[in-house]
Amino acid sequence: MAAGGARAGGDAPAGGGAPAGGDGDPEQRAAELRRLVEYHAYRYYVLDDPEIGDDVYDALFDELRALEAEHPELVTPDSPTQRVGGEPVSDLVKVRHLEPMLSLANARSAEELRAWVQRMRNHLAREGIEDPRFQFVAEPKIDGLAISLLYRDGIFQRGATRGNGEVGEDVTHNLRTIGALPLRLETERPPALLEVRGEVYMSLPDFAALNERRAQAGLSTFMNPRNSAAGTIRQLDPKLAAERPLSLWCYGIGVTDGLTLESHWEALQWLREHRFPVHPDVRRLATEDDVVAQCQDWERRRGSLEFEIDGVVVKVSQFELQRRLGVVGRDPRWAIAWKFPPTTAVTRLNGIGWNPGKFGDLHPYAMLEPVHVGGVTIKLATLHNEEDLARKDIRPGEDVIVLRAGDVIPQVLSPAPHVAEHADRPPPPRPPERCPVCDTPTVKPEGSVFTRCPNRDCAGRRWQLLTSFAGVMDIDGLGEKLVTLFMDLGWVTTPADLYRLSAELIAQQPGFGEVSARKLVEAIDRSRQQPFGLVLFALGIEEVGQVTGRNLAQRFRTIDALLAAEPEAIEQTPGVGPKMARSIHDQLADPRMRALIEDLRGIGLRFQEEGPPLGEGPLAGRTLVLTGTLPHLTREQATERIIAAGGRVTGSVSRRTDYVVAGESAGSKLARAEQLGVSVLDEDGLLAVLEGEPPHGPRVA
Ligand code: IVH
């Protein structure tokens, strides 16, 4: 059935039989047809229980289309004819969500789930709520893309991707093509504003069919349903999206005006009554045991579903309790994702490939006999480095176990059990004697465990530097494919060349138009505004990541000061030890690096710190060390927030450390803190000091 299609009868709105352009009022008839078509689309796409055949449905749809063609003034934005056939957009517009779209903390076992419930109890007890009587709702955690759907006065108005949670992209044109998405609310008195949240995904059968069509047409195939859904939802032309069937499950309500609900469970019922697709097996549960049993049940059923799930989302239902529990970082305290263990399969290792990284070290990857794991085909898998490869003791020609964990890149785990016992195993793989990209003889520096391509002009290394530069500088649209294209054309060899690209020339490349070329050049231009610390990171200095880049920028303030600094001065930067300081110094002294810096400086990138000087914010002048896993904040989030509060994060505990923030499985750093008498904070304590409050929570001093 075509997008926007479905079938008639039963308790369908009356009027199916009236002829097109008949005696009746065309406006009334059009309204009737819209209702009918949408009703039958709902029966078909949401309930999976059609009442009429495709032919009857098509007749209704055609009648509506003909009527609208005759009376264009009758076309309404919520007409099912508008699902497809919308005009392509020239660009995806960024939109700010009315309320941030949050993420979820994980639980990997029944113990972790129970610990989550206990943390909620403790938190509520501090709020004076002793016996919260939770009601839980367990839902499949669909492996797709989160989206937000806005309805104003009952009409679907705008749909956006999650993006970074604050700002997403307007993909209304593509969302309209999803048959299960209501274009209007079937109710007399719709709320003035309603935000529905859900997950867009591609079902496994649709994914397999799409890849087969693409393979037959000689096109590249998608890696997994999630990538395929992500690529589809970001298409500019809704006709392309309509050809790649997307599906939708709704799992919540965001901002509303004119709707009063008491709980998440009620919200799901409300959505279901208003024809939104809510998964039929969503359950309301009263006890932890029931929740654990339900999660395990989903885990068992995982392989027999029509879509991929990577876990179960458990939410506290009562909105009042949700409000009291609040949010930590980006994760609500009142919800958690029970993550399934990864899926594995056995396949033949055909060979090992090697790719030079940014600094020349050769990274191995596994070339596999294609194998299906959890609904997708895997041909390649990462092997982190030479050591990892040796430790795994896998040999080309033998069977290996591969693992795919949810949304991450597949990995090779080990030889398959039956091969490890063989007496005559093939020889272990060796790193190549020549760089597979530039053919320069490889080297293994003394004391290093990694083989390297020593050629700084190696195209492989340049490619890595350019793609990483584009990522660090957040240049929208400049991905791996374009870097390859621009390098192949000879337009780009160093990051500075990016700023000299011509929109006119790019526009002539296949896949580009004037608008897209201009957008790309504008995105590159915008990156000139990135702060000094990020520029230092983007330059590709070994050992200088985001944090060290920022610390160096804050300490030295200008590039000239940094270039003039001796290793001893660089060592004064938080997190930089003597060896690292020497290495940074030497890399900065390299004539090529100097040339790149001068080139970029001439182009107008920032080589001067403009942020607030050191010594401001509640953690100004404080040094913190993070260890273990915090219940909610990731390492990166905690680091971001400490730095935003003026503090520094370093890797090792010393007498100069002000606080050690310890999470679960904290190890030697915690022991050392206790030994030195450094204050220890848990996550709540960290949140307190970030706000400038005195630390509370467990504190060992
Ligand atoms: S609720 C309240 N429910 O998981 C927190 N998310 O890690 C907001 N997801 O970005 C999300 N199924 O893409 C929620 N039933 C479900 C979900 C679900 C999948 C995804 C969603 C979100 C991510 C959070």
XYZ file of C-alpha atoms and ligand atoms in Angstrom:
725
model
C 0.000 0.000 0.000
C 1.211 3.490 -0.870
C 2.218 5.915 1.854
C -0.893 7.611 3.086
C -2.790 4.530 2.101
C -5.129 2.214 4.032
C -8.707 0.649 3.953
C -13.127 1.212 4.918
C -16.163 -0.068 6.843
C -17.015 -0.991 10.461
C -17.283 1.975 12.734
C -15.737 4.144 10.050
C -17.148 7.606 9.639
C -20.153 7.445 7.306
C -20.067 8.671 3.751
C -17.878 6.138 1.979
C -20.322 5.692 -0.824
C -21.013 9.218 -2.028
C -19.692 9.805 -5.536
C -16.936 12.309 -6.295
C -18.034 15.612 -7.636
C -21.617 14.443 -7.061
C -24.523 16.508 -5.845
C -22.985 17.122 -2.402
C -20.987 20.141 -1.347
C -17.380 19.524 -2.483
C -16.007 21.055 0.686
C -18.019 18.671 2.825
C -17.149 15.716 0.673
C -13.438 16.560 0.837
C -13.611 16.747 4.620
C -15.404 13.421 4.696
C -12.881 11.783 2.414
C -10.011 13.075 4.495
C -11.583 11.552 7.581
C -12.206 8.258 5.840
C -8.759 7.948 4.346
C -7.131 8.818 7.666
C -9.328 6.391 9.540
C -8.395 3.543 7.247
C -4.747 4.531 7.306
C -5.020 4.219 11.091
C -6.633 0.771 10.849
C -3.878 -0.331 8.541
C -0.723 1.261 9.942
C -1.443 1.574 13.642
C -3.856 -1.242 14.439
C -2.538 -3.536 11.735
C -6.186 -4.525 11.293
C -7.528 -3.118 8.028
C -11.254 -3.106 7.387
C -11.219 -2.595 3.642
C -9.143 -3.808 0.727
C -6.413 -1.784 -0.953
C -8.616 -1.219 -3.989
C -11.397 0.428 -1.974
C -8.865 2.507 -0.125
C -7.176 3.571 -3.326
C -10.556 4.591 -4.762
C -11.210 6.853 -1.761
C -7.739 8.308 -1.970
C -8.031 8.937 -5.716
C -11.394 10.592 -5.261
C -9.935 12.941 -2.706
C -6.990 13.735 -4.924
C -9.249 14.416 -7.894
C -11.520 16.634 -5.824
C -8.570 18.613 -4.534
C -7.154 18.955 -8.033
C -10.470 20.388 -9.130
C -10.760 22.647 -6.071
C -7.220 23.506 -4.979
C -8.635 25.829 -2.312
C -9.887 22.727 -0.495
C -6.394 21.327 0.129
C -5.606 21.476 3.844
C -2.223 20.802 5.418
C -3.685 17.824 7.263
C -5.052 16.227 4.109
C -3.655 12.720 3.573
C -2.780 13.758 0.029
C -0.146 15.997 1.584
C 1.783 13.110 3.123
C 3.742 12.585 -0.055
C 4.328 15.001 -2.827
C 5.584 17.794 -0.599
C 8.307 19.922 -2.128
C 11.929 19.114 -1.315
C 13.416 21.460 1.262
C 16.731 23.173 0.525
C 18.150 22.535 3.944
C 17.207 21.086 7.302
C 16.281 23.971 9.551
C 17.467 23.849 13.152
C 14.718 24.148 15.720
C 14.905 24.587 19.466
C 12.834 22.100 21.435
C 10.240 23.615 23.730
C 11.615 21.394 26.471
C 14.951 19.558 26.268
C 14.785 15.997 25.006
C 16.508 13.987 27.688
C 18.548 10.816 27.568
C 18.622 7.845 29.895
C 20.961 6.316 32.440
C 21.563 2.590 32.019
C 21.090 -0.481 34.159
C 22.718 -3.705 33.026
C 21.414 -6.151 35.573
C 18.622 -6.768 38.027
C 20.918 -5.466 40.794
C 21.471 -2.194 38.979
C 17.766 -1.841 38.421
C 17.042 -2.399 42.097
C 19.768 0.067 43.005
C 18.043 2.649 40.789
C 14.758 2.142 42.649
C 16.619 2.461 45.942
C 18.256 5.720 44.828
C 14.809 7.076 43.981
C 13.498 6.033 47.384
C 16.408 7.768 49.097
C 15.928 10.886 47.053
C 12.221 11.044 47.775
C 12.820 10.357 51.470
C 14.984 13.493 51.544
C 11.980 15.275 50.048
C 9.821 13.965 52.876
C 8.107 11.223 50.854
C 8.548 8.000 52.779
C 6.499 5.428 50.922
C 6.310 6.493 47.307
C 4.273 3.531 45.999
C 5.779 3.652 42.583
C 3.905 2.603 39.535
C 6.307 1.638 36.791
C 5.796 1.506 33.074
C 8.059 -0.777 31.012
C 8.424 -0.092 27.291
C 10.636 -1.500 24.570
C 13.721 0.627 23.947
C 13.477 0.875 20.205
C 16.735 1.298 18.366
C 15.800 4.201 16.132
C 15.787 7.975 16.403
C 13.987 10.092 18.941
C 11.635 12.679 17.480
C 9.302 15.342 18.755
C 5.927 15.997 17.093
C 4.100 19.279 17.653
C 0.341 19.603 17.265
C -1.308 22.992 17.473
C -5.083 23.026 17.804
C -5.054 19.385 16.808
C -3.115 19.776 13.553
C 0.338 18.240 13.085
C 2.554 21.188 12.636
C 6.181 20.329 13.052
C 8.339 17.308 13.679
C 11.981 17.471 14.676
C 14.852 15.137 15.433
C 16.364 15.087 18.898
C 19.663 16.623 17.762
C 21.695 17.472 20.831
C 18.584 17.443 23.011
C 18.207 21.227 22.952
C 18.256 21.867 19.230
C 17.154 19.396 16.571
C 16.337 19.510 12.892
C 12.962 20.132 11.320
C 12.026 16.957 9.434
C 8.279 17.586 9.148
C 8.306 16.889 5.398
C 9.608 13.356 5.941
C 7.574 12.584 9.053
C 4.385 13.302 7.128
C 5.180 10.314 4.905
C 4.829 7.945 7.869
C 1.421 6.339 7.528
C 1.034 5.762 11.269
C 1.524 9.428 12.142
C -1.792 11.246 12.675
C -1.959 14.481 10.700
C -4.787 15.735 12.903
C -6.290 14.728 16.220
C -9.651 13.075 15.890
C -11.343 15.004 18.682
C -13.806 17.834 19.141
C -11.685 19.815 21.509
C -7.995 19.273 20.816
C -5.429 20.739 23.218
C -4.061 24.076 22.033
C -0.583 22.593 22.133
C 0.593 19.019 22.302
C 4.074 17.617 21.937
C 4.265 13.885 21.345
C 7.576 12.089 21.635
C 8.505 8.843 20.039
C 10.961 6.845 18.073
C 11.177 6.635 14.296
C 12.643 3.359 13.105
C 12.846 1.025 10.167
C 11.375 -2.428 10.656
C 13.646 -5.395 9.965
C 11.641 -6.619 6.943
C 11.542 -3.096 5.465
C 15.248 -2.730 6.083
C 16.058 -6.032 4.387
C 13.859 -5.172 1.391
C 15.384 -1.711 1.057
C 18.924 -3.063 1.119
C 18.050 -5.678 -1.438
C 16.605 -3.053 -3.774
C 19.691 -0.929 -3.295
C 22.078 -3.806 -3.900
C 20.236 -4.702 -7.099
C 20.444 -1.113 -8.257
C 24.190 -1.152 -7.594
C 23.860 1.291 -4.678
C 25.638 1.018 -1.354
C 23.648 -0.776 1.318
C 22.919 0.494 4.815
C 24.809 -0.868 7.757
C 21.803 -1.349 10.060
C 18.168 -0.304 10.394
C 19.066 2.570 12.654
C 21.509 4.157 10.179
C 19.053 3.603 7.449
C 16.267 5.345 9.396
C 18.618 8.177 10.311
C 19.659 8.655 6.683
C 16.060 8.610 5.553
C 14.685 11.048 8.063
C 17.338 13.597 7.100
C 16.578 13.481 3.371
C 15.727 16.812 1.840
C 13.245 15.349 -0.607
C 10.190 13.730 1.015
C 9.731 11.576 -2.091
C 12.946 9.769 -1.190
C 11.760 9.319 2.372
C 8.429 7.984 1.111
C 10.278 5.295 -0.826
C 12.017 4.087 2.301
C 9.337 3.026 4.717
C 9.757 4.411 8.195
C 7.695 3.391 11.174
C 6.868 5.049 14.447
C 6.222 4.185 18.084
C 5.158 6.926 20.447
C 6.353 6.743 24.033
C 5.436 9.952 25.739
C 4.019 13.430 25.908
C 6.200 16.520 26.257
C 4.907 20.063 26.461
C 1.136 20.518 26.498
C -1.407 23.283 26.833
C -4.974 22.290 27.494
C -4.436 18.712 28.581
C -4.357 17.477 32.167
C -2.972 14.057 32.848
C -1.734 12.567 36.082
C 0.626 9.898 34.916
C 2.717 8.542 32.094
C 0.399 5.534 31.905
C -2.562 7.847 31.363
C -0.588 9.702 28.729
C 0.035 6.480 26.830
C -3.664 5.591 27.004
C -4.567 9.068 25.813
C -2.163 8.744 22.886
C -3.552 5.364 21.986
C -7.127 6.673 22.068
C -6.088 9.472 19.752
C -4.716 7.024 17.215
C -1.038 7.380 17.965
C 0.940 4.161 17.606
C 1.763 3.021 21.155
C 3.274 -0.421 21.444
C 0.602 -2.922 22.571
C 2.952 -4.651 24.994
C 3.742 -1.615 27.091
C 2.992 -2.648 30.702
C 2.171 -0.966 33.966
C 3.851 -2.725 36.894
C 3.786 -2.279 40.631
C 6.874 -4.004 41.996
C 10.548 -4.246 41.231
C 10.186 -7.986 40.763
C 7.540 -7.449 38.112
C 9.763 -4.937 36.373
C 12.735 -7.302 36.345
C 10.533 -10.136 35.062
C 9.146 -7.885 32.332
C 12.645 -6.812 31.245
C 13.749 -10.428 31.073
C 10.660 -11.238 29.074
C 11.494 -8.571 26.492
C 15.032 -9.889 26.398
C 13.739 -13.370 25.531
C 11.406 -12.018 22.870
C 13.999 -9.715 21.422
C 14.907 -11.924 18.462
C 11.297 -12.459 17.366
C 10.301 -8.793 17.085
C 9.869 -6.973 13.794
C 12.184 -4.204 14.938
C 15.419 -3.916 16.835
C 15.360 -3.114 20.500
C 18.463 -2.642 22.591
C 16.763 -2.702 25.950
C 13.701 -1.817 27.959
C 12.883 1.646 29.260
C 11.422 1.673 32.743
C 9.695 4.845 33.872
C 8.007 5.931 37.070
C 4.472 6.632 35.958
C 3.185 9.252 38.389
C 3.959 12.754 37.114
C 4.034 14.123 40.645
C 6.792 11.683 41.573
C 8.609 12.412 38.307
C 8.589 16.083 39.169
C 9.946 15.433 42.667
C 12.648 13.163 41.324
C 13.842 15.654 38.729
C 16.748 15.440 36.345
C 20.487 14.949 36.845
C 22.557 16.255 33.965
C 20.615 15.037 30.968
C 19.009 12.010 32.555
C 15.748 12.025 34.444
C 16.051 10.251 37.799
C 12.628 8.712 37.196
C 13.562 6.605 34.171
C 16.224 4.088 33.305
C 17.219 1.981 30.324
C 17.692 -1.710 31.022
C 20.280 -2.586 28.392
C 20.478 -6.027 26.875
C 23.783 -7.783 26.555
C 25.205 -7.620 23.042
C 24.489 -10.184 20.352
C 27.211 -12.457 19.011
C 27.789 -14.652 15.967
C 30.553 -16.875 14.562
C 32.110 -16.192 11.152
C 35.339 -16.604 9.195
C 38.064 -13.992 9.568
C 39.160 -13.410 5.990
C 41.993 -11.058 6.763
C 43.272 -8.071 8.690
C 43.356 -4.613 7.144
C 45.421 -1.698 8.461
C 44.638 1.991 8.408
C 47.003 4.757 9.471
C 45.535 7.057 12.131
C 46.085 10.794 12.550
C 49.529 10.230 14.028
C 50.548 7.394 11.748
C 49.924 4.480 14.088
C 48.407 1.652 12.096
C 44.993 0.530 13.285
C 43.975 -3.005 12.434
C 40.460 -3.964 11.415
C 38.920 -7.346 10.707
C 37.620 -8.298 7.283
C 34.920 -10.868 7.871
C 32.879 -13.290 5.878
C 29.554 -11.414 5.915
C 27.407 -12.600 8.800
C 23.978 -11.666 10.181
C 23.986 -10.465 13.757
C 20.765 -9.202 15.266
C 19.207 -8.287 11.942
C 22.192 -6.687 10.247
C 25.046 -7.930 8.106
C 28.553 -7.384 9.362
C 31.571 -7.408 7.056
C 34.047 -5.312 8.991
C 34.844 -5.043 12.666
C 37.231 -2.887 14.641
C 40.270 -4.203 16.427
C 41.461 -1.358 18.541
C 45.190 -1.675 18.061
C 48.062 -4.066 17.621
C 48.035 -5.089 21.259
C 44.343 -5.801 21.158
C 44.886 -7.919 18.070
C 47.698 -9.898 19.681
C 45.767 -10.380 22.897
C 42.755 -11.737 21.068
C 44.973 -14.208 19.245
C 42.757 -14.341 16.186
C 44.187 -15.651 12.917
C 43.070 -15.010 9.351
C 41.463 -18.118 7.920
C 39.911 -19.152 11.210
C 36.451 -18.676 12.652
C 35.983 -15.885 15.167
C 33.244 -14.633 17.461
C 31.904 -11.209 16.537
C 29.830 -9.038 18.773
C 27.472 -6.221 18.069
C 26.406 -4.161 21.023
C 23.376 -1.998 20.267
C 24.477 1.051 18.400
C 28.244 0.595 18.559
C 30.635 -0.623 15.869
C 30.968 -4.409 15.728
C 33.953 -5.973 17.432
C 35.808 -9.252 17.174
C 35.932 -10.975 20.543
C 38.059 -14.091 20.190
C 38.667 -17.176 18.088
C 35.633 -19.455 17.908
C 35.865 -22.124 20.617
C 36.520 -24.973 18.192
C 39.556 -23.403 16.480
C 41.593 -22.462 19.516
C 42.399 -26.102 20.215
C 43.706 -26.836 16.730
C 47.343 -27.896 16.679
C 48.190 -26.392 13.295
C 46.743 -22.924 13.469
C 47.569 -20.419 10.730
C 50.243 -17.879 11.701
C 49.200 -14.803 13.685
C 48.735 -11.648 11.607
C 51.632 -9.195 11.444
C 51.534 -5.470 10.900
C 52.453 -4.597 7.313
C 56.042 -3.713 6.390
C 54.812 -0.886 4.229
C 52.020 1.585 4.839
C 48.965 0.296 2.967
C 48.135 3.852 1.891
C 51.438 5.481 0.901
C 53.754 2.464 0.715
C 56.364 4.030 3.024
C 58.235 1.396 5.059
C 56.640 1.242 8.479
C 58.516 1.690 11.746
C 58.048 0.607 15.306
C 59.528 3.316 17.515
C 61.513 2.065 20.441
C 59.395 1.450 23.502
C 56.210 1.670 21.468
C 53.850 -1.215 20.947
C 52.450 0.258 17.762
C 53.742 0.093 14.227
C 53.578 3.416 12.452
C 53.661 5.002 9.055
C 56.355 7.629 9.588
C 55.385 9.678 6.522
C 53.734 12.896 7.625
C 52.499 13.449 4.090
C 50.763 10.073 3.982
C 47.344 10.568 2.411
C 45.836 8.220 4.996
C 47.141 10.342 7.857
C 46.035 13.546 6.165
C 42.585 12.119 5.649
C 42.355 11.246 9.328
C 43.522 14.694 10.349
C 41.026 16.371 8.026
C 38.047 14.291 9.121
C 38.937 14.752 12.751
C 39.432 18.498 12.200
C 35.977 18.726 10.615
C 34.481 16.853 13.561
C 36.257 18.826 16.282
C 35.458 22.152 14.619
C 31.865 20.988 14.226
C 31.683 21.667 10.501
C 28.181 20.595 9.584
C 28.004 18.395 6.505
C 31.744 17.838 6.076
C 31.981 14.100 6.613
C 34.312 11.322 5.544
C 32.931 11.084 2.018
C 33.449 14.753 1.253
C 36.951 14.767 2.716
C 37.750 11.871 0.395
C 36.225 13.707 -2.559
C 38.103 16.946 -1.900
C 41.378 15.079 -1.394
C 40.863 13.086 -4.590
C 40.227 16.301 -6.477
C 43.462 17.665 -5.069
C 41.651 20.598 -3.508
C 42.540 19.884 0.078
C 45.683 18.606 1.742
C 45.764 20.517 5.022
C 42.928 21.826 7.225
C 43.708 25.357 6.040
C 42.753 24.377 2.480
C 39.194 23.806 3.663
C 38.777 27.544 4.147
C 39.846 28.176 0.558
C 37.254 25.903 -1.054
C 35.128 27.586 -3.663
C 31.364 27.227 -3.540
C 31.226 27.590 -7.338
C 33.517 24.627 -7.898
C 31.831 22.489 -5.255
C 28.439 23.210 -6.830
C 29.623 21.461 -9.987
C 30.349 18.216 -8.188
C 27.832 15.410 -8.478
C 25.351 15.440 -5.624
C 25.806 19.172 -5.077
C 23.793 22.176 -6.105
C 24.384 25.865 -5.617
C 22.532 25.916 -2.332
C 24.182 22.875 -0.776
C 27.628 24.062 -1.888
C 27.061 27.463 -0.369
C 25.791 25.910 2.871
C 28.924 23.821 3.161
C 31.225 26.772 2.600
C 29.226 28.746 5.148
C 29.535 25.931 7.676
C 33.299 25.880 7.147
C 33.411 29.659 7.538
C 31.447 29.534 10.746
C 34.043 27.238 12.272
C 36.481 30.185 12.345
C 34.596 31.246 15.437
C 35.492 28.131 17.422
C 37.387 28.927 20.611
C 41.155 28.729 20.836
C 41.108 25.622 23.011
C 39.175 23.713 20.401
C 41.495 24.925 17.637
C 44.427 23.537 19.618
C 42.622 20.211 19.832
C 41.777 20.267 16.115
C 45.392 20.876 15.034
C 46.178 17.240 15.658
C 48.806 17.452 18.375
C 49.279 14.028 19.826
C 47.990 13.880 23.413
C 46.079 17.150 23.117
C 42.363 16.414 23.363
C 39.481 18.669 24.189
C 40.348 19.112 27.841
C 44.082 19.632 27.413
C 43.398 21.981 24.485
C 41.203 24.091 26.688
C 43.612 23.953 29.602
C 46.505 25.053 27.384
C 44.396 27.877 25.973
C 43.408 29.050 29.425
C 46.921 28.899 30.732
C 48.798 30.508 27.829
C 46.018 32.778 26.519
C 47.695 33.246 23.088
C 49.342 30.964 20.553
C 52.509 33.063 20.638
C 52.867 32.504 24.358
C 52.366 28.786 23.864
C 54.813 28.587 20.955
C 57.424 30.397 23.004
C 56.915 28.190 26.054
C 59.572 25.760 27.238
C 58.492 22.240 28.183
C 58.813 23.212 31.861
C 56.208 25.929 31.403
C 53.879 23.660 29.445
C 54.131 21.178 32.282
C 52.445 23.681 34.572
C 49.211 23.084 32.683
C 46.735 20.929 34.567
C 46.857 17.333 33.443
C 50.167 17.672 31.609
C 53.132 15.660 32.859
C 56.815 16.117 31.926
C 56.815 13.614 29.060
C 53.668 15.010 27.570
C 54.942 18.580 27.909
C 58.101 17.686 26.004
C 56.098 15.968 23.292
C 53.686 18.897 22.889
C 56.625 21.279 22.772
C 58.400 19.265 20.078
C 55.312 18.890 17.940
C 54.629 22.608 18.119
C 58.213 23.267 17.055
C 57.830 21.173 13.918
C 58.058 23.465 10.878
C 54.955 21.906 9.307
C 52.929 22.550 12.426
C 54.213 26.133 12.504
C 53.236 26.557 8.863
C 49.753 25.182 9.505
C 49.275 27.465 12.500
C 50.398 30.520 10.518
C 48.166 29.543 7.634
C 45.132 29.147 9.903
C 45.945 32.307 11.782
C 45.999 34.193 8.470
C 42.606 32.733 7.641
C 41.191 34.149 10.846
C 40.851 31.211 13.211
C 41.043 32.066 16.865
C 44.466 31.750 18.389
C 43.691 33.723 21.465
C 41.667 32.807 24.518
C 38.547 34.913 24.771
C 36.626 32.985 27.405
C 36.418 34.147 30.991
C 39.862 34.232 32.518
C 40.895 31.589 34.972
C 39.756 32.368 38.439
C 36.000 32.765 37.938
C 33.098 30.461 38.741
C 32.263 28.427 41.836
C 35.134 26.002 41.201
C 37.681 28.611 40.166
C 41.184 27.459 40.947
C 39.985 24.029 42.093
C 41.365 20.809 40.731
C 39.159 17.751 40.594
C 39.791 14.124 39.711
C 37.039 11.842 38.453
C 37.057 8.113 39.154
C 34.573 5.289 38.772
C 31.138 5.483 37.155
C 28.735 8.119 38.381
C 25.062 7.161 38.527
C 23.936 9.760 35.990
C 26.632 11.985 34.595
C 29.033 10.556 32.050
C 32.715 11.368 32.385
C 32.408 13.950 29.594
C 29.357 15.614 31.091
C 30.976 15.868 34.505
C 34.151 17.293 32.946
C 32.196 19.837 30.906
C 30.348 21.031 33.950
C 33.417 21.292 36.136
C 35.206 23.337 33.502
C 32.154 25.534 32.971
C 32.253 26.232 36.707
C 35.870 27.361 36.411
C 37.460 24.164 37.728
C 40.026 21.832 36.216
C 39.978 18.113 35.776
C 43.181 16.136 36.016
C 43.969 12.478 35.791
C 45.851 11.752 38.973
C 45.362 12.485 42.627
C 47.980 14.584 44.403
C 48.117 16.890 47.385
C 47.082 19.686 45.038
C 43.804 17.941 44.230
C 40.829 19.645 45.851
C 38.190 16.976 45.316
C 38.037 13.423 44.091
C 34.627 12.627 42.620
C 34.105 8.924 43.085
C 31.428 6.795 41.455
C 30.840 3.090 41.383
C 33.907 0.800 41.061
C 36.276 3.627 41.945
C 39.709 2.096 42.393
C 43.186 3.255 43.301
C 42.419 6.950 42.914
C 39.879 6.752 45.693
C 42.354 4.879 47.881
C 44.989 7.502 47.164
C 42.562 10.320 47.983
C 41.860 8.715 51.320
C 45.567 8.278 51.945
C 46.294 11.947 51.173
C 43.205 13.225 52.954
C 41.677 14.721 49.828
C 37.916 15.343 50.038
C 35.820 12.768 48.243
C 32.482 13.657 46.669
C 29.740 11.517 45.209
C 27.629 12.800 42.342
C 25.262 14.742 44.552
C 28.252 16.319 46.252
C 29.662 17.300 42.889
C 26.356 18.858 41.865
C 26.389 20.833 45.102
C 29.877 22.261 44.630
C 29.051 23.054 41.004
C 26.302 25.276 42.356
C 28.683 26.868 44.803
C 27.157 25.084 47.762
C 29.243 23.376 50.400
C 29.737 19.721 49.541
C 27.353 17.275 51.136
C 26.850 13.551 50.778
C 29.490 11.010 51.754
C 32.675 12.823 52.277
C 35.859 11.224 53.357
C 38.456 13.683 54.440
S 12.140 8.032 26.982
C 12.714 10.262 29.611
N 11.244 5.792 25.934
O 16.339 6.172 23.980
C 13.868 10.027 28.748
N 13.236 6.704 25.054
O 18.552 7.065 25.803
C 13.614 10.246 27.313
N 14.214 5.429 23.217
O 16.743 9.456 22.886
C 13.497 9.061 26.497
N 12.680 3.851 23.155
O 15.786 7.737 21.261
C 12.208 6.732 25.907
N 10.332 3.837 25.104
C 11.274 4.763 25.062
C 12.349 4.707 24.145
C 13.316 5.706 24.183
C 13.808 4.311 22.613
C 15.452 6.166 22.897
C 15.242 7.600 22.541
C 16.075 8.394 23.489
C 17.034 7.382 24.006
C 17.408 7.719 25.435
